[in-house]
Coordinates of C-alpha atoms in Angstrom, one line a residue:
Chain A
X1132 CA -140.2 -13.8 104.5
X1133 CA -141.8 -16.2 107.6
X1134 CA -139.2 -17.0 110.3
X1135 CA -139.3 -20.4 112.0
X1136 CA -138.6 -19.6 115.2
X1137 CA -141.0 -22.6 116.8
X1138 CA -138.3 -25.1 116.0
X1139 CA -138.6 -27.5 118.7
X1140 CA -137.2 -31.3 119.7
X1141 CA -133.9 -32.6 119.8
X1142 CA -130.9 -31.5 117.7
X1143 CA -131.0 -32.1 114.5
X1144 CA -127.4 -33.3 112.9
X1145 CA -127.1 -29.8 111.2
X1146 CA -127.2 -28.4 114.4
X1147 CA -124.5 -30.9 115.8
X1148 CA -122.4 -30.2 113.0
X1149 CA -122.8 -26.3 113.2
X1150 CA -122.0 -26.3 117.0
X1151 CA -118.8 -29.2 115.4
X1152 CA -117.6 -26.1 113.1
X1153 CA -118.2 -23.8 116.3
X1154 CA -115.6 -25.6 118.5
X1155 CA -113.1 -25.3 115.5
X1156 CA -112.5 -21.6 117.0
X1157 CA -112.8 -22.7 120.4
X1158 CA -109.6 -20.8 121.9
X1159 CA -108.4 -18.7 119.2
X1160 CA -110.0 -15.1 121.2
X1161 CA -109.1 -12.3 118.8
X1162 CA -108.8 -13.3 115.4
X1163 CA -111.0 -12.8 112.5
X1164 CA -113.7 -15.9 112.7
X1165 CA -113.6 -16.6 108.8
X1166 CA -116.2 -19.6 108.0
X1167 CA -117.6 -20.0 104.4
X1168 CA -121.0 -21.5 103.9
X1169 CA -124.2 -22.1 105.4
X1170 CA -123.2 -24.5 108.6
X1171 CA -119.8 -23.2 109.2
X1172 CA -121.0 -19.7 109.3
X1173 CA -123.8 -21.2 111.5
X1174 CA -120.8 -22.4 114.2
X1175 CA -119.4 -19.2 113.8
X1176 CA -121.8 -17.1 114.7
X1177 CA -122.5 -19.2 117.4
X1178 CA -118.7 -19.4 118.5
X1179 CA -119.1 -16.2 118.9
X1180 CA -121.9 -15.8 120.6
X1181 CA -121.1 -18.3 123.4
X1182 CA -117.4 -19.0 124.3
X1183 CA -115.2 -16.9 121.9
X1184 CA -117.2 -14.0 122.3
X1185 CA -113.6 -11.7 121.2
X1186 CA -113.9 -13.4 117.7
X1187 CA -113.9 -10.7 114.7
X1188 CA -116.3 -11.4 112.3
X1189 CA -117.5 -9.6 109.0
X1190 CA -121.1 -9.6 107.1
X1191 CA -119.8 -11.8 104.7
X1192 CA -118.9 -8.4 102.4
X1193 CA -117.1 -5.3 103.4
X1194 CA -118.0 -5.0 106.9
X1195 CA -116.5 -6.3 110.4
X1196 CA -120.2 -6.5 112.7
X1197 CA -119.9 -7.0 116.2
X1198 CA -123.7 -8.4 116.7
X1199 CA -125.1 -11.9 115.9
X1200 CA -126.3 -11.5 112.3
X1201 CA -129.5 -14.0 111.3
X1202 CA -128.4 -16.2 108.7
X1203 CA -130.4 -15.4 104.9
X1204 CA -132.2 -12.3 106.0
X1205 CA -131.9 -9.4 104.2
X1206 CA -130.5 -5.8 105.9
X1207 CA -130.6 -7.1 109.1
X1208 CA -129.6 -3.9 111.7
X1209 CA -125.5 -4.1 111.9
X1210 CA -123.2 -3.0 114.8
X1211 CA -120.2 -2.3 112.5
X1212 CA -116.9 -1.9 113.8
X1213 CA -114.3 -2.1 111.1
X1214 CA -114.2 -1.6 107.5
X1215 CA -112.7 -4.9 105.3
X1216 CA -113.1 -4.7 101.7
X1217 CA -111.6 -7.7 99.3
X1218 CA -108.3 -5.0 99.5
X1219 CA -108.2 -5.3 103.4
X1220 CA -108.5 -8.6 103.9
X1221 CA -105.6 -9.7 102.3
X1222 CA -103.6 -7.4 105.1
X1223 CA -105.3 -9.8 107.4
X1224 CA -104.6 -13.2 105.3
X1225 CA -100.9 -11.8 104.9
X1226 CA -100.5 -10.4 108.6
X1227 CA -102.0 -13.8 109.7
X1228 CA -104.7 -13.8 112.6
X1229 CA -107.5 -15.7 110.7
X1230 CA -109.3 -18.7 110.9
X1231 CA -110.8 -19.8 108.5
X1232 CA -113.5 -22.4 108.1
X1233 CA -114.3 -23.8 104.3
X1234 CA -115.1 -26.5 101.9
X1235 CA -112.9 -28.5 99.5
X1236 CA -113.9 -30.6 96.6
X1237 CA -111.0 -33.1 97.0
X1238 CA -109.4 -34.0 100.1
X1239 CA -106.6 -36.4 101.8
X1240 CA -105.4 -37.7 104.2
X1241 CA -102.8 -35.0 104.6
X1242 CA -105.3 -32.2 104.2
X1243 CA -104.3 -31.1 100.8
X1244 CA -107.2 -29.8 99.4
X1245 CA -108.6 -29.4 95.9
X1246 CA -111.1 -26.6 95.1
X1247 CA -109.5 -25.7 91.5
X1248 CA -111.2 -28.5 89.0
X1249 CA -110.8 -32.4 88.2
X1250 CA -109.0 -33.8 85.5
X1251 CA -105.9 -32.4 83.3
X1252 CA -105.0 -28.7 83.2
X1253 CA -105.0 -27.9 80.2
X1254 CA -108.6 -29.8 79.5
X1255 CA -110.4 -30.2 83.1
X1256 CA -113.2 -32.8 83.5
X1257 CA -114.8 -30.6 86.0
X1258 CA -113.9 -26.9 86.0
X1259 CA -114.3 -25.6 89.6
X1260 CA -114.0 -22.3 91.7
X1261 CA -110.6 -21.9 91.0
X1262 CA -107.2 -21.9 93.4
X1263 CA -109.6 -18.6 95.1
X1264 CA -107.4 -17.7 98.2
X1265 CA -107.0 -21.4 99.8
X1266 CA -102.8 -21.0 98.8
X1267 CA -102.5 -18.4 100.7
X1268 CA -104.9 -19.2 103.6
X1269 CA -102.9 -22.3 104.3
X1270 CA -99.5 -21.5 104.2
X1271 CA -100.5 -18.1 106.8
X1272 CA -103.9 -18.3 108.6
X1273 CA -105.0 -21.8 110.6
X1274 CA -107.2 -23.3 107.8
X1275 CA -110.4 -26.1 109.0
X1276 CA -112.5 -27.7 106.4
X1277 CA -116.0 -28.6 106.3
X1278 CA -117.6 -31.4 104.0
X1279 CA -121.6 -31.2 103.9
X1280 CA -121.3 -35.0 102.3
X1281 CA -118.6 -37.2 103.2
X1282 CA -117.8 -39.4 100.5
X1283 CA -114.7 -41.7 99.0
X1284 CA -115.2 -38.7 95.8
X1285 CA -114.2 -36.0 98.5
X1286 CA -112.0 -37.9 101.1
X1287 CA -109.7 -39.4 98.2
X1288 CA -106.5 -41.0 98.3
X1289 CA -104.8 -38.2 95.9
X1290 CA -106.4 -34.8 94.8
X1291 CA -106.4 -34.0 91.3
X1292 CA -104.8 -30.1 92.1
X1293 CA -103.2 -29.2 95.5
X1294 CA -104.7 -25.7 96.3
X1295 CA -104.8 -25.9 99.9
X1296 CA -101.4 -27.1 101.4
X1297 CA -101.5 -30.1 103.3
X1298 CA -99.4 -31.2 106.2
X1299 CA -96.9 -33.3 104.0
X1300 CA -96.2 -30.8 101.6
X1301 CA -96.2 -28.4 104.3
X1302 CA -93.1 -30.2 105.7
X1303 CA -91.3 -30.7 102.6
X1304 CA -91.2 -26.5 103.1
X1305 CA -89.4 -27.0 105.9
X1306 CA -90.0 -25.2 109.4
X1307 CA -89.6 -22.0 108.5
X1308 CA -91.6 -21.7 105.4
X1309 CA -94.6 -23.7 106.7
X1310 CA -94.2 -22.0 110.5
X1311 CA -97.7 -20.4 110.1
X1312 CA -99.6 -23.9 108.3
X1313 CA -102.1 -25.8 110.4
X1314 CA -105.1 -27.7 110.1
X1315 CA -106.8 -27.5 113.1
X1316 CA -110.1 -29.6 112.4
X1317 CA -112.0 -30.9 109.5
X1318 CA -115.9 -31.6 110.3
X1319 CA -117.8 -33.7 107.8
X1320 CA -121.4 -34.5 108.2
X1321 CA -120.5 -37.9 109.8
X1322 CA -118.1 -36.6 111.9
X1323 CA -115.2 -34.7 113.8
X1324 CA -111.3 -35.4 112.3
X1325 CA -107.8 -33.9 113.3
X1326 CA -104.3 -34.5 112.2
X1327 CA -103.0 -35.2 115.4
X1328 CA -101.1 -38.5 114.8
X1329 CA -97.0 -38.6 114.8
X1330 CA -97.3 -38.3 110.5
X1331 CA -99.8 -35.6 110.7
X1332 CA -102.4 -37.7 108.8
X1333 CA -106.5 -37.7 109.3
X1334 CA -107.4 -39.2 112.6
X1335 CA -111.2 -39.2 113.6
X1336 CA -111.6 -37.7 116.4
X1337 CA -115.8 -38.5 117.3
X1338 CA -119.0 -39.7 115.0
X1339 CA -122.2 -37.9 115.2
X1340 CA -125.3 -39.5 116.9
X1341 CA -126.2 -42.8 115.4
X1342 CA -123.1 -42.8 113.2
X1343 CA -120.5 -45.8 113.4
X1344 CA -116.8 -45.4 113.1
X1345 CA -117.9 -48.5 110.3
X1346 CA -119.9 -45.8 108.5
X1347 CA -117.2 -43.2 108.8
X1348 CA -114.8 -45.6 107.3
X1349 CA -116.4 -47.3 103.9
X1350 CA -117.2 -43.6 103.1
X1351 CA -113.3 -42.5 103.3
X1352 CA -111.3 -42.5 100.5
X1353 CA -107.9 -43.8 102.2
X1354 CA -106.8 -45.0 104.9
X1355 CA -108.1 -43.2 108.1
X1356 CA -106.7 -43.1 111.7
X1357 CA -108.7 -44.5 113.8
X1358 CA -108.4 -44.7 117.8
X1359 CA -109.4 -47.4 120.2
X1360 CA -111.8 -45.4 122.1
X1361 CA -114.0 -42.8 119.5
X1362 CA -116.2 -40.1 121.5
X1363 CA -119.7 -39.1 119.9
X1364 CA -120.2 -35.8 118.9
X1365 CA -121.1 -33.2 121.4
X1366 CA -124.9 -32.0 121.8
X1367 CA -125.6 -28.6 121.6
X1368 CA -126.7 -27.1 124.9
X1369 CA -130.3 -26.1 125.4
X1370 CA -128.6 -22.0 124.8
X1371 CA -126.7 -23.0 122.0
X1372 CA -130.3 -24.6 120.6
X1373 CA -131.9 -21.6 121.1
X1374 CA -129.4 -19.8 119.5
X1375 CA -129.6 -20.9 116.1
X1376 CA -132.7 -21.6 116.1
X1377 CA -134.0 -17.9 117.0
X1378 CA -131.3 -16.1 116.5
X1379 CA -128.7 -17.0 113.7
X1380 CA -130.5 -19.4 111.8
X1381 CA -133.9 -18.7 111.8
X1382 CA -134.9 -19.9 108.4
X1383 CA -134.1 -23.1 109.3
X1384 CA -131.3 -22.7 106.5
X1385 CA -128.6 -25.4 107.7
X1386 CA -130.9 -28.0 107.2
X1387 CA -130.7 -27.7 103.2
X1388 CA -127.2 -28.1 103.6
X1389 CA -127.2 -31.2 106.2
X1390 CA -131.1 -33.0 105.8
X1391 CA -132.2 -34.8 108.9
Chain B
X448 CA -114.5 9.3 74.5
X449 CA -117.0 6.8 73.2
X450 CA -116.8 3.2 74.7
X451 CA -116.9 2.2 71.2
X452 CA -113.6 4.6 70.5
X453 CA -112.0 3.2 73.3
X454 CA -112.4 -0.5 72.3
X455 CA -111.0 0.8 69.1
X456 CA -107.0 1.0 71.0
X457 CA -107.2 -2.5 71.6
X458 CA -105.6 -4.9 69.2
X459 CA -105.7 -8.3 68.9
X460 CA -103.6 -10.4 71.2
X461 CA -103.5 -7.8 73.6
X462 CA -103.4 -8.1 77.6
X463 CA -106.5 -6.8 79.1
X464 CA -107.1 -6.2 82.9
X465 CA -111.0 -5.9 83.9
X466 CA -111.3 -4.3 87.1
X467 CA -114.3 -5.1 89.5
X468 CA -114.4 -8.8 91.3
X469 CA -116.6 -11.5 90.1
X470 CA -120.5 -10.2 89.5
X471 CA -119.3 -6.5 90.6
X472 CA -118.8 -3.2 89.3
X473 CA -117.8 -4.9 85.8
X474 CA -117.1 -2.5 83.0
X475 CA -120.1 -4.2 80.7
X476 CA -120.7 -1.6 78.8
X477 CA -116.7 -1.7 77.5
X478 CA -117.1 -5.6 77.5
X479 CA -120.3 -5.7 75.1
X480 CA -118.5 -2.7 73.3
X481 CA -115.3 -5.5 72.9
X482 CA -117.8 -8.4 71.9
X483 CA -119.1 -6.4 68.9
X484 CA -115.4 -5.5 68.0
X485 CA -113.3 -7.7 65.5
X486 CA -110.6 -7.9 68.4
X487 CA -109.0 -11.7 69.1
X488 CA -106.5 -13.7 70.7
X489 CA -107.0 -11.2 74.0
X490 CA -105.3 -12.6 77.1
X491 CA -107.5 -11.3 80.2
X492 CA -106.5 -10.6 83.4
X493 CA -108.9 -10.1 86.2
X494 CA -111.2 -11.8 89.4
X495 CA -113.3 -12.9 86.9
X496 CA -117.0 -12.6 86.1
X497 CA -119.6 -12.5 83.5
X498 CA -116.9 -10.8 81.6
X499 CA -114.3 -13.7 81.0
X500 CA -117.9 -16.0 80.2
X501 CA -118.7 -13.6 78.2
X502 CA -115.6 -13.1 75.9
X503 CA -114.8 -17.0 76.1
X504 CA -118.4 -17.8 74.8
X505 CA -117.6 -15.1 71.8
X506 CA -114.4 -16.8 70.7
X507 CA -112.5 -13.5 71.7
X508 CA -110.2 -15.2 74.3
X509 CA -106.5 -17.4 74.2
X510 CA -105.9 -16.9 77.6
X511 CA -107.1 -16.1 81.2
X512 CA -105.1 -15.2 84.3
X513 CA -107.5 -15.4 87.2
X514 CA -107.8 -17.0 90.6
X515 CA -111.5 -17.6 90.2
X516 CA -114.1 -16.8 87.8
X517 CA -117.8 -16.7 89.5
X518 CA -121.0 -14.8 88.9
X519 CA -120.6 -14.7 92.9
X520 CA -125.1 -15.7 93.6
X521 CA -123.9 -18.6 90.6
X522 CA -120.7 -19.8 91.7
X523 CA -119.3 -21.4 88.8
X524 CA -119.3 -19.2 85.7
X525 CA -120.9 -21.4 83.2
X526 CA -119.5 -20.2 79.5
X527 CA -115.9 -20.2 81.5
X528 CA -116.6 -23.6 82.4
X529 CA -117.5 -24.7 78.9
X530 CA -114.5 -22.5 77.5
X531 CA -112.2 -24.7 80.5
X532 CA -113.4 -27.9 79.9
X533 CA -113.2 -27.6 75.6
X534 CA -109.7 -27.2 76.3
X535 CA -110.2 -23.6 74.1
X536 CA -108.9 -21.1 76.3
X537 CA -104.6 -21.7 77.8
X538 CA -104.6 -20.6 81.7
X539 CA -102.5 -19.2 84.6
X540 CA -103.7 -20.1 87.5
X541 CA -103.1 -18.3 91.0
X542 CA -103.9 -17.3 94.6
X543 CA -106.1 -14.1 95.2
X544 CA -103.5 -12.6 97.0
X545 CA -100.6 -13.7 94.4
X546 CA -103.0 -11.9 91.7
X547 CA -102.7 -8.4 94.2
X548 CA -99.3 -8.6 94.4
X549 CA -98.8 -9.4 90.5
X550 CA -100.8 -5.6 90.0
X551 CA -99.2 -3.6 92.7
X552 CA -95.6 -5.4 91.3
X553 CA -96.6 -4.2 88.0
X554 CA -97.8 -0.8 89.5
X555 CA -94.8 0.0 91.2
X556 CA -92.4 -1.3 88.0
X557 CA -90.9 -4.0 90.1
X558 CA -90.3 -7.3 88.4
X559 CA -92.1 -9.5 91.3
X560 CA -93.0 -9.1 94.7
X561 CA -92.3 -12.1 97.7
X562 CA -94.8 -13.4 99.2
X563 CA -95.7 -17.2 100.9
X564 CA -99.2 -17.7 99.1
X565 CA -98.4 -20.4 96.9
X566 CA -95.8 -22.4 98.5
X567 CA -96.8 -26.2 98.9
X568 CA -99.5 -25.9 96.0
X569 CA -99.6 -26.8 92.5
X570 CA -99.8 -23.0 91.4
X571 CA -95.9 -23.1 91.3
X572 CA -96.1 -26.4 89.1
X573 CA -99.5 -25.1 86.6
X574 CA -98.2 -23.3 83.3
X575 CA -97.3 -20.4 85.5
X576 CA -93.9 -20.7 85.6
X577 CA -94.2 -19.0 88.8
X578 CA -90.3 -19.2 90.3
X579 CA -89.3 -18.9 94.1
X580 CA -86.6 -16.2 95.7
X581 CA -84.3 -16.6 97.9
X582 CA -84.8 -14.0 101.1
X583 CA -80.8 -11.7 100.6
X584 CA -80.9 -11.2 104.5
X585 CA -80.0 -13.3 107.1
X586 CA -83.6 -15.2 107.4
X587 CA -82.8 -17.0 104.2
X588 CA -86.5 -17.5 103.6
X589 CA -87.7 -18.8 100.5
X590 CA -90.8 -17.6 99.0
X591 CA -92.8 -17.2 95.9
X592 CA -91.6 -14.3 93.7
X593 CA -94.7 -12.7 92.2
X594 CA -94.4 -11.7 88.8
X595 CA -95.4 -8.5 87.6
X596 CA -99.1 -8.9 85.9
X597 CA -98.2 -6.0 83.2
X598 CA -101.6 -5.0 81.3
X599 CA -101.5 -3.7 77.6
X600 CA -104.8 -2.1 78.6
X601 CA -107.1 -1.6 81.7
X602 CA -110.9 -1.3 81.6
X603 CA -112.7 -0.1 84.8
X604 CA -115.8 0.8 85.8
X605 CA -117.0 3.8 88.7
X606 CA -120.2 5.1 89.7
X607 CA -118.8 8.6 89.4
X608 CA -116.1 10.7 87.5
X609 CA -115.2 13.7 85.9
X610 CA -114.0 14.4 82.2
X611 CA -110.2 14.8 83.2
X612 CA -110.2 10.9 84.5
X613 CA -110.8 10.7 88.1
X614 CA -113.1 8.2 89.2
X615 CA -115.1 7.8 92.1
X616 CA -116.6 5.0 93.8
X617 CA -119.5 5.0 95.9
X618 CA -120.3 1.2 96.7
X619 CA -118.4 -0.1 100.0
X620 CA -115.7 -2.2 98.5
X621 CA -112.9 -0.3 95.8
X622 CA -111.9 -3.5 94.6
X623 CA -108.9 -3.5 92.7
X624 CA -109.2 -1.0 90.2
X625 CA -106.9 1.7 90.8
X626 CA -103.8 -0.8 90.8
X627 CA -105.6 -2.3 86.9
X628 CA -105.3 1.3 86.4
X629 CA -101.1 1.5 87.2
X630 CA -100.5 -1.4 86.3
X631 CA -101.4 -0.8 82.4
X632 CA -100.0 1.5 79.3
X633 CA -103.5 2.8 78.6
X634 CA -106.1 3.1 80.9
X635 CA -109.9 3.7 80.2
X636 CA -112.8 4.2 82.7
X637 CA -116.7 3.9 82.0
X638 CA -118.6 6.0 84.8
X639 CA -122.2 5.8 85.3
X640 CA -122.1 9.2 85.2
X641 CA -120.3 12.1 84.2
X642 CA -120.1 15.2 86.9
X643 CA -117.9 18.6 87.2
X644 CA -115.2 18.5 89.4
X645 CA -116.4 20.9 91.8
X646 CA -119.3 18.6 92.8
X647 CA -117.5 15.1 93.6
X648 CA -117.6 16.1 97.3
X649 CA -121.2 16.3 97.0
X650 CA -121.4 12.5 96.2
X651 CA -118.8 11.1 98.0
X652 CA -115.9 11.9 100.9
X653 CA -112.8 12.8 99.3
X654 CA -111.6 9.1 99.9
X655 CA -113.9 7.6 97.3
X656 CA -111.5 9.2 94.6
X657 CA -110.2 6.0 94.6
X658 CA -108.9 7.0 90.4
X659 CA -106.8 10.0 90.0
X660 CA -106.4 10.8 86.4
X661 CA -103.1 10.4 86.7
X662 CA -103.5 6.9 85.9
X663 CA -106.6 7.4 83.0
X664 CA -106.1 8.0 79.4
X665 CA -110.1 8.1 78.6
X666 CA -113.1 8.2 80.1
X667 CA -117.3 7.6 78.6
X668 CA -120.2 7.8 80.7
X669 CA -122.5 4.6 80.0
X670 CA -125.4 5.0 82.6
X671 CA -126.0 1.1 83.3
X672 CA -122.5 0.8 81.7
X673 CA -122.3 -2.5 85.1
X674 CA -125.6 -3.9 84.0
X675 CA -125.8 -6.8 84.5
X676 CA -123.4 -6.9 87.3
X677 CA -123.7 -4.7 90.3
X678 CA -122.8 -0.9 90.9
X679 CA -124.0 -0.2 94.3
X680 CA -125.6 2.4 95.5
X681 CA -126.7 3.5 92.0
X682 CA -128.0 -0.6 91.2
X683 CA -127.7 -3.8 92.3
X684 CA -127.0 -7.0 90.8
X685 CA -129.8 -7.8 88.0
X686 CA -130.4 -11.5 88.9
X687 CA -133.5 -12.0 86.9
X688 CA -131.0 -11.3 84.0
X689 CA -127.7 -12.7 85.4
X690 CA -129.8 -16.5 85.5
X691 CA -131.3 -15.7 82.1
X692 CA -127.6 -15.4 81.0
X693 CA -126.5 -18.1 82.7
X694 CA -128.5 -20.6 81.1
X695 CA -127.6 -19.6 78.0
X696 CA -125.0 -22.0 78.3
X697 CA -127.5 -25.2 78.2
X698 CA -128.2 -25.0 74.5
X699 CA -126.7 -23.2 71.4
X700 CA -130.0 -22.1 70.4
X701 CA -130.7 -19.9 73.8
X702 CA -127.6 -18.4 73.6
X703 CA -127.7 -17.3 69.5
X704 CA -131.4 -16.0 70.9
X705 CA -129.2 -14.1 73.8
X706 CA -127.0 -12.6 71.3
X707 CA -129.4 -11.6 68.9
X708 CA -131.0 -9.7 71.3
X709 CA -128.4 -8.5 73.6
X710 CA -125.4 -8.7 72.5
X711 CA -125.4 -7.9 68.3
X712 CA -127.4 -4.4 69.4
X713 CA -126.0 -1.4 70.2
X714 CA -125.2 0.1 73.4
X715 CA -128.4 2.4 74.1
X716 CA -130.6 -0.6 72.6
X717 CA -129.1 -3.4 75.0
X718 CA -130.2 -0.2 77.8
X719 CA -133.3 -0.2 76.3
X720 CA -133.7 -4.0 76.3
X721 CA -133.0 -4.6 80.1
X722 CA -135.2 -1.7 81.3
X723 CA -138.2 -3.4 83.0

């Protein structure tokens, strides 16, 4: 397999949403780093790499690896230090220090998430993945979603299933039942959202390059917060470039997910 | 035993637990050995793969209990899908970790086990009838009871094992199978192959005797017995064949083609039929 490793120019908005998914982990130190798919693995790596270097991650099977693993090649050399087989990781999920980084079909504005399937139980439109493990990720580990294609069919104003708690549910649990829920960040390929507000709903918190908060809101499903002053997206640094481009993504792989 | 022999204990409208986890270290061999049976109305109870399309596609299936179903490189399972969406086949739906705790509540003859996975979500509200508890010390805490997942029969897969029941695994992941294995009445393993006792130390470290035989009532050595699903180190997943199966579920006339030659043939010639 060729590696691209001649990428050159300025960021491309994969790249600004990887190093978006990256900053999700910005200050958790030692956790395990859990990001699923191509871009979010992309920020994890490079989270850990940069400024949470105490970050736990595994080779996406069985194995905790302390090096930066290249994204889509095969048998790349490992510095293993832990064993985590399906068995083990639900000690961690339980135990709770994990965060984890992952899609959702559906989504509101309280971050309930739908990964399960669309339409009626018992006769589903749309069969999906399944409840997987979001129920227990988000009532015990921080949980942050990523959306490769914002859109009022993903950012909708109720979800068909609730497999991933969201914060009003959450708080119909009560404080001691939901003491280990949040939602730390969701990242889309438009922009950067939290749930800071007093209700806990979606506030956007900055737009990529070139995108308007006007853009941000006729592809949103419901009603989004939206401040008076919006930042833009950070740049990658020049290292953080380099990074991804030589070391964990050198197949150029996050830019099937997010096209310039 | 046979695999064929032990597909002959199970009765229809039994509860089945597969062990493995999506496209992994499935007991296929058992699985094709079920598909030729006159078995029905089976209730199956696993991280699903190939197996649950498999069975749903054959008309074998009323009901699945599963947290996902995936051929893991394909990430929907397509037959399942079709299965889903026909409104054929009844579900319970959970969490991963409420599916653990449903075995290992089952393998320790407890009636539940507590846990938080599923608070705040619609598992609690989905057929399941899955109930809450009420924490008897002083925290109060209310949490999700876990029912027991109890298995009229387990089928599980190993790369190694003797013929007294214990099974070995020499992959990097045990799954789930030893709790399938407790958590059933009759327990069957399919090996890839068969080996004295004296010379499991010579495959593996004493701590890939993940399956005692305390917990197996038969065992049958089918080399490939995984195929098409992977048994690492002895074989990987067969992708080639895993897409071939997959689009089987585009037209009724590629999957009858499927069947004829894969599925209505024995054993040895389905082996014979997947050898490159």
């Amino acid at each position: 397999m060729s590696t691209d490793t001649t990428r050159t120019g300025p960021a491309t908005r994969a790249e600004i949403c990887a190093v978006a998914c990256a900053e999700a982990w910005r200050g958790d130190g030692e956790i395990l780093a859990n990001p699923i798919g191509t871009i979010p693995t992309i920020g994890g790596r490079l989270a850990k790499a940069t400024f949470e270097p105490l970050l736990v991650m595994t080779d996406g099977e069985a194995m905790l690896v302390e090096n930066i693993l290249p994204l889509g090649v095969d048998d790349p050399p490992k510095v293993v230090s832990g064993w985590n087989p399906y068995r083990k990781m639900f000690d961690v999920v339980f135990n709770g220090p994990r965060h984890i980084l992952m899609g959702a079909t559906q989504l509101d504005r309280f971050g309930n998430q739908n990964i399960a399937y669309i339409g009626p139980a018992d006769r589903p439109t749309a069969q999906l993945l399944g409840f997987r493990g979001t129920p227990g990720n988000t009532i015990n580990n921080r949980t942050s979603y990523w959306i490769p294609k914002h859109s009022p069919k993903v950012f909708v104003e109720h979800v068909d299933v609730v497999s991933g708690v969201g914060y009003d549910r959450a708080a119909e649990l009560g404080e001691t039942a939901a003491r280990f829920h949040r939602l730390p960040r969701v990242v889309s390929n438009l922009g950067v959202f939290d749930f800071e507000t007093p209700d806990h709903t979606m506030r956007l918190v900055s737009t990529h390059p070139g995108v308007t908060v006007d853009d941000v809101v006729a592809a949103t499903g419901f009603e989004l917060a939206t401040p008076s002053s919006v930042e833009t997206t950070r740049l990658p640094t020049d290292e953080e470039l380099r990074l991804i481009r030589e070391e964990i993504d050198p197949l150029g792989l996050g830019e099937r997910e997010v096209p310039s | 035993m046979t695999i064929d022999e032990i597909v002959g204990e199970i009765r229809d409208g039994m509860t089945i637990g597969i062990g493995g986890w999506g496209s992994r270290r499935k007991p296929m061999a058992l699985v094709r050995a079920l598909l030729r049976s006159p078995v029905r109305d089976l209730t199956l109870v696993t991280y699903g793969g190939p197996d649950v399309g498999l069975l749903c596609r054959a008309g074998k299936v009323r009901k699945v209990v599963y947290s996902f179903v995936s051929l893991d490189s394909i990430p929907l399972e397509p037959h399942f899908r079709a299965a889903r969406q026909a409104g054929e086949v009844t579900t319970t739906e959970l969490d991963e970790g409420m599916f653990l705790l449903g075995l290992q509540a089952a393998a320790w003859r407890v009636p539940f086990l507590p846990t938080r996975a599923g608070l705040g979500t619609d598992v609690l509200r989905l057929g399941a009838d899955i109930r809450t508890v009420k924490s008897p010390y002083d925290d109060g805490e209310e949490l999700v009871a876990m029912p027991a997942l109890e298995l009229d029969v387990a089928l599980v897969h190993m790369n190694r094992g003797d013929r007294g029941g214990t099974g070995q695994y020499l992959g990097i992941d045990p799954y789930f199978d030893d709790l399938y294995c407790l958590a059933a009445k009759r327990r069957f393993l399919s090996v890839e192959k068969i080996v004295d006792t004296d010379d499991f130390l010579k495959e593996g470290p004493a701590q890939s005797l993940q399956i005692n035989r305390l917990m197996v009532d038969g065992v049958a050595e089918t080399p490939g017995g995984a195929h098409f699903t992977s048994c690492l180190p002895d074989y990987d997943r067969d992708e080639a064949f895993q897409r071939e199966y997959a689009a089987t579920a585009k037209s009724e006339d590629a999957w009858d083609a499927f069947r004829a030659k894969y599925l209505d043939v024995s054993e040895a010639d389905y082996q014979r039929a997947v050898k490159p």
